[in-house]
Structure formats: structure tokens, C-alpha cells
């Protein structure tokens, strides 16, 4: 199944359309949930060179720049501290690092600190009881995604949902909870749509080298990517990339924290690579030395975050 979906591009198996219908209000007709029809294939073909080696290198530069920013901040905190140390919440660091990087790669600019107000569930995640809350762009997308998961559950357990969709090609939000969160979805999509218009008008520009961001790529193919499709894919790529990457890295960090043998093996390999550098000094922007001075796994005394990692 994985081979067919990711290599043969759904040549044998395909989604039945209900997944797209259940997520239509937020994700629109994004890659992840859409059937592999002719439009899907055109969109995929237009996106294929987004992940060629040269463009991927520019995307990785964005991530490396974010890592360096964090490392320099930690180094400054260490130097300013009387104890010559600093404490970080590694789970929050990963969350912020990858969400900022993926936002930058998707939109062409790091708009992570921009804020908007959407209605979100109160404590208990009850979507029948929402309240307005101001938050950053990545936080808002994640909140909408979590509400979207509840939306899917409500629709999938309703026997009328597949009947109405297959008969009339229409998605009906039957419960008050579904109607409540749909307002937040519309607000989030409107915010992204407004940013897309700014890029099209040239009032904001890509800061990724050679415009290797996804939005620039979509704007190059207006015959395939309408404004609505662009919003669909920006949400799709952010959710798919940031959450999977963040949790993968958290799991890897958790493994190294609890497995000394693996940690020593990784450090030995790392030290061997450092020896091959022409200028391994901090002045030469050696991230190797920077990271070794900043993070010492043996010094981490509070491992309560591990419950979230493993």
C-alpha cells in the first residue's frame, strides 16, 4: 500500500473521497486527502521539482539558520549566567524550531510571530464551547488541525454524511460543534488567502534563497494552482511536515537521552566529521563546537518531558 501511494502514485489503490469530504472545510482539496484524479496528477507534477536537490538545499539552509539562531541565544544565556549554564524545554524548542522552519519554507517568509484571533475549545476540548483566543500563525494552524480531527470523527459516525456526500456531492455540517469550528477554519483560511494576495501583488517577497519556497512554486503555475488550491496546499504541507518532523526528532532525542551506547556512537561519528573540517572553530561557524558547548545530555537533570517524547 505504501509503495502504491508514494511511489506508484495511487496507480492501484486510491482514497474513496470521504476523507476529502470530511476535511474539506479546513484542508480543502489538498494532496493528502484528495483522490488521485487528473487534477491531482497535474498538481503533483507541478510540485515535483519543489523537492529537487538544489531546492532542498535552500530549504535546509532555512532550517540550519533557525538552529543557529537558537544556539547563539543559548550561548548568550550561558555566558550571561553566573553558573555558566542555561535550561531549555527541549519539547518546546523542537516545536518552535520546526514550525518556524516549515512556515518559512511554505510561505517564503517567517510569519510565525504574526498573530490572529480564532475561536478554540475551552478546557476539555469541547467544540460546542468555544472562546476567542489570540495566537501565532503556527499555533492557529495546529489548533485548527486538532479541531479538524474532531470534525472528522463527528462526520464519520454520522450515517447521513456519506449518503449526502455521495448523492449530492455536498458536505453538510449537521451538529453545532461542526458549525462552530467551521467559522475558525474560514478565518484561518482567510488569513492565509490574504497573505497569498500580498505575495501576488509583490508587497511581500520570498526571503528563501532563489525563491525555493513552496508558495513561489505555486504562483508559477496559476493555470493549476488557483488561490484556493494554494491555501489548501500551504496548510497541507505545514501540517504534514512540521508535526511528523518534530515528533521524529523528539523521539530521536529521547532515544539518545536514555541510551548511552547510541549516544557515544553518534558522538564518535560526529567528532570524526569535525576532524575533516578546514576550520572547526566557533569563529568559523562550526555548528559542531557550538552545539557541544550548548547541550550536554548528561547535565540534563529534569527528564519530565520524556513522557511526551517516548
Short mmCIF file of C-alpha atoms in Angstrom, two decimals:
data_model
loop_
_atom_site.label_atom_id
_atom_site.label_comp_id
_atom_site.label_asym_id
_atom_site.label_seq_id
_atom_site.Cartn_x
_atom_site.Cartn_y
_atom_site.Cartn_z
CA UNK A 1 0.00 0.00 0.00
CA UNK A 2 2.79 2.45 0.90
CA UNK A 3 4.61 1.58 -2.34
CA UNK A 4 1.49 2.30 -4.35
CA UNK A 5 0.65 5.58 -2.61
CA UNK A 6 4.12 7.10 -2.53
CA UNK A 7 5.98 5.54 -5.46
CA UNK A 8 3.39 4.43 -7.99
CA UNK A 9 1.21 7.46 -7.15
CA UNK A 10 -2.03 5.61 -6.38
CA UNK A 11 -1.97 3.57 -9.56
CA UNK A 12 -3.69 0.63 -7.81
CA UNK A 13 -5.32 1.95 -4.64
CA UNK A 14 -6.90 5.31 -4.01
CA UNK A 15 -8.87 7.27 -1.42
CA UNK A 16 -12.64 6.91 -1.63
CA UNK A 17 -13.47 10.61 -1.45
CA UNK A 18 -14.95 10.59 2.05
CA UNK A 19 -11.65 11.67 3.62
CA UNK A 20 -11.57 14.72 1.39
CA UNK A 21 -15.21 15.49 2.15
CA UNK A 22 -14.67 15.18 5.91
CA UNK A 23 -11.70 17.58 5.82
CA UNK A 24 -12.95 19.92 3.11
CA UNK A 25 -13.76 22.85 5.39
CA UNK A 26 -10.16 23.25 6.56
CA UNK A 27 -7.84 21.40 4.17
CA UNK A 28 -9.88 22.00 1.05
CA UNK A 29 -8.83 19.71 -1.79
CA UNK A 30 -5.28 19.19 -0.61
CA UNK A 31 -2.96 16.41 -1.79
CA UNK A 32 -3.14 14.37 1.36
CA UNK A 33 -6.88 13.71 1.31
CA UNK A 34 -7.83 14.11 -2.36
CA UNK A 35 -8.45 11.33 -4.84
CA UNK A 36 -5.74 10.85 -7.46
CA UNK A 37 -7.77 12.21 -10.34
CA UNK A 38 -6.43 14.20 -13.31
CA UNK A 39 -6.30 17.45 -11.36
CA UNK A 40 -4.42 15.73 -8.52
CA UNK A 41 -1.87 14.43 -11.04
CA UNK A 42 -1.40 17.87 -12.59
CA UNK A 43 -0.85 19.43 -9.17
CA UNK A 44 1.58 16.71 -8.22
CA UNK A 45 3.54 17.10 -11.45
CA UNK A 46 3.74 20.87 -10.95
CA UNK A 47 5.08 20.31 -7.43
CA UNK A 48 7.52 17.52 -8.24
CA UNK A 49 10.57 19.73 -8.81
CA UNK A 50 9.97 21.50 -5.48
CA UNK A 51 11.98 18.71 -3.89
CA UNK A 52 14.87 18.52 -6.33
CA UNK A 53 18.27 18.57 -4.70
CA UNK A 54 19.08 22.23 -5.42
CA UNK A 55 15.79 23.47 -3.96
CA UNK A 56 16.06 21.12 -0.99
CA UNK A 57 19.47 22.57 -0.20
CA UNK A 58 17.96 26.06 0.04
CA UNK A 59 15.17 24.72 2.27
CA UNK A 60 17.71 23.06 4.56
CA UNK A 61 19.56 26.36 4.81
CA UNK A 62 16.42 27.83 6.35
CA UNK A 63 16.40 25.10 8.99
CA UNK A 64 20.12 25.50 9.70
CA UNK A 65 19.71 29.25 10.11
CA UNK A 66 16.93 28.68 12.66
CA UNK A 67 19.07 26.20 14.57
CA UNK A 68 21.98 28.62 14.61
CA UNK A 69 19.73 31.41 15.92
CA UNK A 70 18.65 29.21 18.81
CA UNK A 71 22.20 28.08 19.53
CA UNK A 72 23.50 31.63 19.62
CA UNK A 73 20.71 32.56 22.01
CA UNK A 74 21.63 29.65 24.31
CA UNK A 75 25.30 30.59 24.15
CA UNK A 76 24.44 34.16 25.14
CA UNK A 77 22.40 32.87 28.07
CA UNK A 78 25.29 30.63 29.15
CA UNK A 79 27.80 33.48 29.01
CA UNK A 80 25.47 35.78 30.94
CA UNK A 81 24.79 33.22 33.66
CA UNK A 82 26.92 33.09 36.82
CA UNK A 83 26.66 29.29 36.73
CA UNK A 84 27.65 29.29 33.03
CA UNK A 85 24.66 27.19 32.09
CA UNK A 86 21.11 27.53 30.81
CA UNK A 87 17.96 25.42 30.94
CA UNK A 88 15.70 24.78 27.95
CA UNK A 89 12.44 22.90 27.46
CA UNK A 90 13.52 20.66 24.61
CA UNK A 91 9.97 19.72 23.57
CA UNK A 92 9.06 23.39 23.16
CA UNK A 93 12.34 24.03 21.35
CA UNK A 94 11.58 21.34 18.77
CA UNK A 95 8.02 22.56 18.36
CA UNK A 96 9.08 26.16 17.77
CA UNK A 97 12.10 25.28 15.62
CA UNK A 98 10.27 23.09 13.13
CA UNK A 99 7.08 25.12 12.98
CA UNK A 100 9.10 28.28 12.21
CA UNK A 101 11.20 26.48 9.60
CA UNK A 102 8.23 24.92 7.82
CA UNK A 103 6.29 28.20 7.88
CA UNK A 104 9.29 29.90 6.26
CA UNK A 105 9.68 27.16 3.63
CA UNK A 106 5.97 27.11 2.83
CA UNK A 107 5.26 30.85 2.76
CA UNK A 108 8.70 32.13 1.72
CA UNK A 109 8.87 34.27 4.84
CA UNK A 110 8.89 33.53 8.56
CA UNK A 111 5.47 34.83 9.58
CA UNK A 112 5.40 32.68 12.71
CA UNK A 113 5.18 35.70 15.01
CA UNK A 114 2.20 37.22 13.25
CA UNK A 115 -0.96 36.79 15.30
CA UNK A 116 -4.64 36.25 14.67
CA UNK A 117 -7.70 35.52 16.78
CA UNK A 118 -9.75 32.38 16.25
CA UNK A 119 -12.38 30.54 18.30
CA UNK A 120 -10.95 27.47 20.05
CA UNK A 121 -12.39 24.96 22.53
CA UNK A 122 -12.21 25.69 26.23
CA UNK A 123 -10.62 23.21 28.61
CA UNK A 124 -11.73 19.69 27.82
CA UNK A 125 -11.59 20.29 24.06
CA UNK A 126 -15.39 20.58 23.83
CA UNK A 127 -16.07 22.06 20.40
CA UNK A 128 -19.56 23.03 21.48
CA UNK A 129 -17.99 25.59 23.83
CA UNK A 130 -15.55 27.88 22.04
CA UNK A 131 -13.91 31.14 23.07
CA UNK A 132 -11.83 33.64 21.11
CA UNK A 133 -8.08 33.42 21.64
CA UNK A 134 -5.20 35.31 20.05
CA UNK A 135 -2.28 33.15 18.92
CA UNK A 136 0.56 32.88 16.42
CA UNK A 137 0.12 31.52 12.90
CA UNK A 138 1.58 28.04 13.59
CA UNK A 139 -0.41 27.78 16.81
CA UNK A 140 -3.61 28.66 14.95
CA UNK A 141 -2.95 26.06 12.22
CA UNK A 142 -2.27 23.37 14.84
CA UNK A 143 -5.43 24.33 16.77
CA UNK A 144 -7.49 24.12 13.57
CA UNK A 145 -5.94 20.76 12.76
CA UNK A 146 -6.88 19.38 16.18
CA UNK A 147 -10.43 20.70 15.78
CA UNK A 148 -10.42 19.18 12.30
CA UNK A 149 -9.71 15.76 13.77
CA UNK A 150 -12.78 16.10 15.98
CA UNK A 151 -14.72 17.29 12.94
CA UNK A 152 -13.76 14.12 11.06
CA UNK A 153 -14.95 11.95 13.95
CA UNK A 154 -18.32 13.69 14.08
CA UNK A 155 -18.83 13.30 10.35
CA UNK A 156 -17.66 9.70 10.09
CA UNK A 157 -20.02 8.43 12.81
CA UNK A 158 -22.99 10.14 11.16
CA UNK A 159 -24.66 7.67 8.74
CA UNK A 160 -26.17 10.56 6.78
CA UNK A 161 -22.78 12.07 5.97
CA UNK A 162 -21.59 9.56 3.31
CA UNK A 163 -25.12 9.29 1.91
CA UNK A 164 -25.49 13.03 1.37
CA UNK A 165 -21.97 13.41 0.01
CA UNK A 166 -22.20 10.57 -2.49
CA UNK A 167 -25.69 11.57 -3.60
CA UNK A 168 -25.35 15.36 -3.82
CA UNK A 169 -21.56 15.94 -3.60
CA UNK A 170 -22.34 18.22 -0.69
CA UNK A 171 -20.86 18.40 2.80
CA UNK A 172 -23.40 19.28 5.47
CA UNK A 173 -22.28 20.36 8.94
CA UNK A 174 -25.11 18.87 10.99
CA UNK A 175 -24.05 19.46 14.60
CA UNK A 176 -23.48 22.75 16.39
CA UNK A 177 -19.88 21.70 17.04
CA UNK A 178 -19.19 21.25 13.34
CA UNK A 179 -20.72 24.63 12.57
CA UNK A 180 -18.75 26.31 15.37
CA UNK A 181 -15.33 25.15 14.25
CA UNK A 182 -16.12 25.83 10.59
CA UNK A 183 -16.02 29.56 11.49
CA UNK A 184 -12.45 29.14 12.78
CA UNK A 185 -11.47 27.24 9.64
CA UNK A 186 -12.81 30.08 7.46
CA UNK A 187 -10.90 32.65 9.49
CA UNK A 188 -7.63 30.71 9.25
CA UNK A 189 -8.02 30.19 5.52
CA UNK A 190 -8.91 33.88 5.04
CA UNK A 191 -5.70 34.89 6.82
CA UNK A 192 -3.59 32.68 4.53
CA UNK A 193 -5.53 33.84 1.45
CA UNK A 194 -4.78 37.46 2.35
CA UNK A 195 -1.06 36.67 2.63
CA UNK A 196 -1.12 34.93 -0.77
CA UNK A 197 -2.59 38.11 -2.27
CA UNK A 198 0.26 40.17 -0.78
CA UNK A 199 2.79 37.85 -2.42
CA UNK A 200 0.97 38.04 -5.76
CA UNK A 201 0.93 41.83 -5.58
CA UNK A 202 4.61 41.97 -4.65
CA UNK A 203 4.08 43.82 -1.36
CA UNK A 204 5.92 40.98 0.40
CA UNK A 205 8.62 38.82 -1.16
CA UNK A 206 10.26 35.48 -0.55
CA UNK A 207 13.35 35.51 1.65
CA UNK A 208 14.30 31.91 0.78
CA UNK A 209 17.33 31.76 -1.49
CA UNK A 210 16.36 31.65 -5.18
CA UNK A 211 12.69 31.70 -4.12
CA UNK A 212 12.80 27.98 -3.39
CA UNK A 213 9.74 28.19 -1.12
CA UNK A 214 6.51 26.37 -1.93
CA UNK A 215 4.36 29.47 -2.36
CA UNK A 216 6.69 30.80 -5.07
CA UNK A 217 6.39 27.44 -6.82
CA UNK A 218 2.58 27.52 -6.68
CA UNK A 219 2.48 31.07 -8.00
CA UNK A 220 4.48 29.95 -11.05
CA UNK A 221 1.62 27.68 -12.14
CA UNK A 222 -1.58 29.81 -11.94
CA UNK A 223 -3.32 27.59 -14.50
CA UNK A 224 -3.16 24.71 -11.99
CA UNK A 225 -2.96 26.37 -8.59
CA UNK A 226 -5.85 28.73 -8.04
CA UNK A 227 -5.81 30.89 -4.91
CA UNK A 228 -7.97 28.33 -3.10
CA UNK A 229 -5.71 25.45 -4.12
CA UNK A 230 -2.68 27.40 -2.87
CA UNK A 231 -4.31 27.85 0.53
CA UNK A 232 -5.13 24.11 0.56
CA UNK A 233 -1.55 23.09 -0.10
CA UNK A 234 0.09 25.55 2.29
CA UNK A 235 -1.99 24.13 5.13
CA UNK A 236 -1.43 20.58 3.91
CA UNK A 237 2.36 20.87 3.69
CA UNK A 238 2.71 22.69 7.01
CA UNK A 239 0.71 20.12 8.96
CA UNK A 240 2.34 17.15 7.23
CA UNK A 241 5.90 18.42 7.54
CA UNK A 242 6.03 20.15 10.92
CA UNK A 243 4.25 17.59 13.06
CA UNK A 244 5.93 14.49 11.63
CA UNK A 245 9.41 16.05 11.70
CA UNK A 246 9.00 17.44 15.20
CA UNK A 247 7.83 14.14 16.70
CA UNK A 248 10.53 12.19 14.86
CA UNK A 249 13.23 14.45 16.29
CA UNK A 250 11.73 14.30 19.77
CA UNK A 251 11.76 10.51 19.59
CA UNK A 252 15.39 10.51 18.43
CA UNK A 253 16.39 12.86 21.24
CA UNK A 254 14.54 10.67 23.72
CA UNK A 255 16.43 7.63 22.48
CA UNK A 256 19.83 9.30 22.85
CA UNK A 257 18.92 10.61 26.30
CA UNK A 258 18.13 7.14 27.61
CA UNK A 259 20.64 5.06 25.62
CA UNK A 260 24.30 5.95 26.42
CA UNK A 261 25.73 3.45 23.89
CA UNK A 262 23.89 5.06 21.00
CA UNK A 263 24.86 8.49 22.25
CA UNK A 264 28.56 7.65 22.36
CA UNK A 265 28.41 6.09 18.91
CA UNK A 266 26.79 9.24 17.48
CA UNK A 267 29.34 11.48 19.20
CA UNK A 268 32.26 9.43 17.89
CA UNK A 269 30.91 9.75 14.36
CA UNK A 270 30.32 13.46 14.93
CA UNK A 271 33.88 14.02 16.20
CA UNK A 272 35.26 12.20 13.16
CA UNK A 273 33.35 14.53 10.86
CA UNK A 274 34.62 17.59 12.76
CA UNK A 275 38.22 16.49 12.10
CA UNK A 276 37.55 16.81 8.38
CA UNK A 277 36.57 20.48 8.63
CA UNK A 278 39.06 23.07 7.42
CA UNK A 279 38.07 25.47 10.18
CA UNK A 280 36.36 23.73 13.11
CA UNK A 281 36.47 26.85 15.31
CA UNK A 282 33.47 28.74 16.60
CA UNK A 283 34.63 31.75 14.59
CA UNK A 284 34.40 29.55 11.52
CA UNK A 285 30.74 28.94 12.31
CA UNK A 286 31.35 25.36 13.33
CA UNK A 287 27.94 24.22 14.45
CA UNK A 288 29.65 21.15 15.86
CA UNK A 289 31.55 23.06 18.56
CA UNK A 290 28.61 25.37 19.14
CA UNK A 291 26.24 22.52 19.86
CA UNK A 292 28.72 20.64 22.05
CA UNK A 293 29.16 23.74 24.24
CA UNK A 294 25.44 24.35 24.41
CA UNK A 295 23.92 20.94 25.07
CA UNK A 296 25.39 18.34 27.39
CA UNK A 297 22.91 15.49 27.68
CA UNK A 298 24.49 14.17 30.88
CA UNK A 299 23.75 17.53 32.57
CA UNK A 300 20.01 17.32 31.92
CA UNK A 301 18.51 16.57 35.30
CA UNK A 302 14.82 17.12 34.61
CA UNK A 303 13.55 14.47 32.23
CA UNK A 304 9.86 15.01 32.86
CA UNK A 305 9.47 15.98 29.21
CA UNK A 306 10.35 12.40 28.28
CA UNK A 307 6.76 11.35 28.96
CA UNK A 308 5.83 13.42 25.93
CA UNK A 309 8.60 12.00 23.80
CA UNK A 310 8.52 8.25 24.28
#
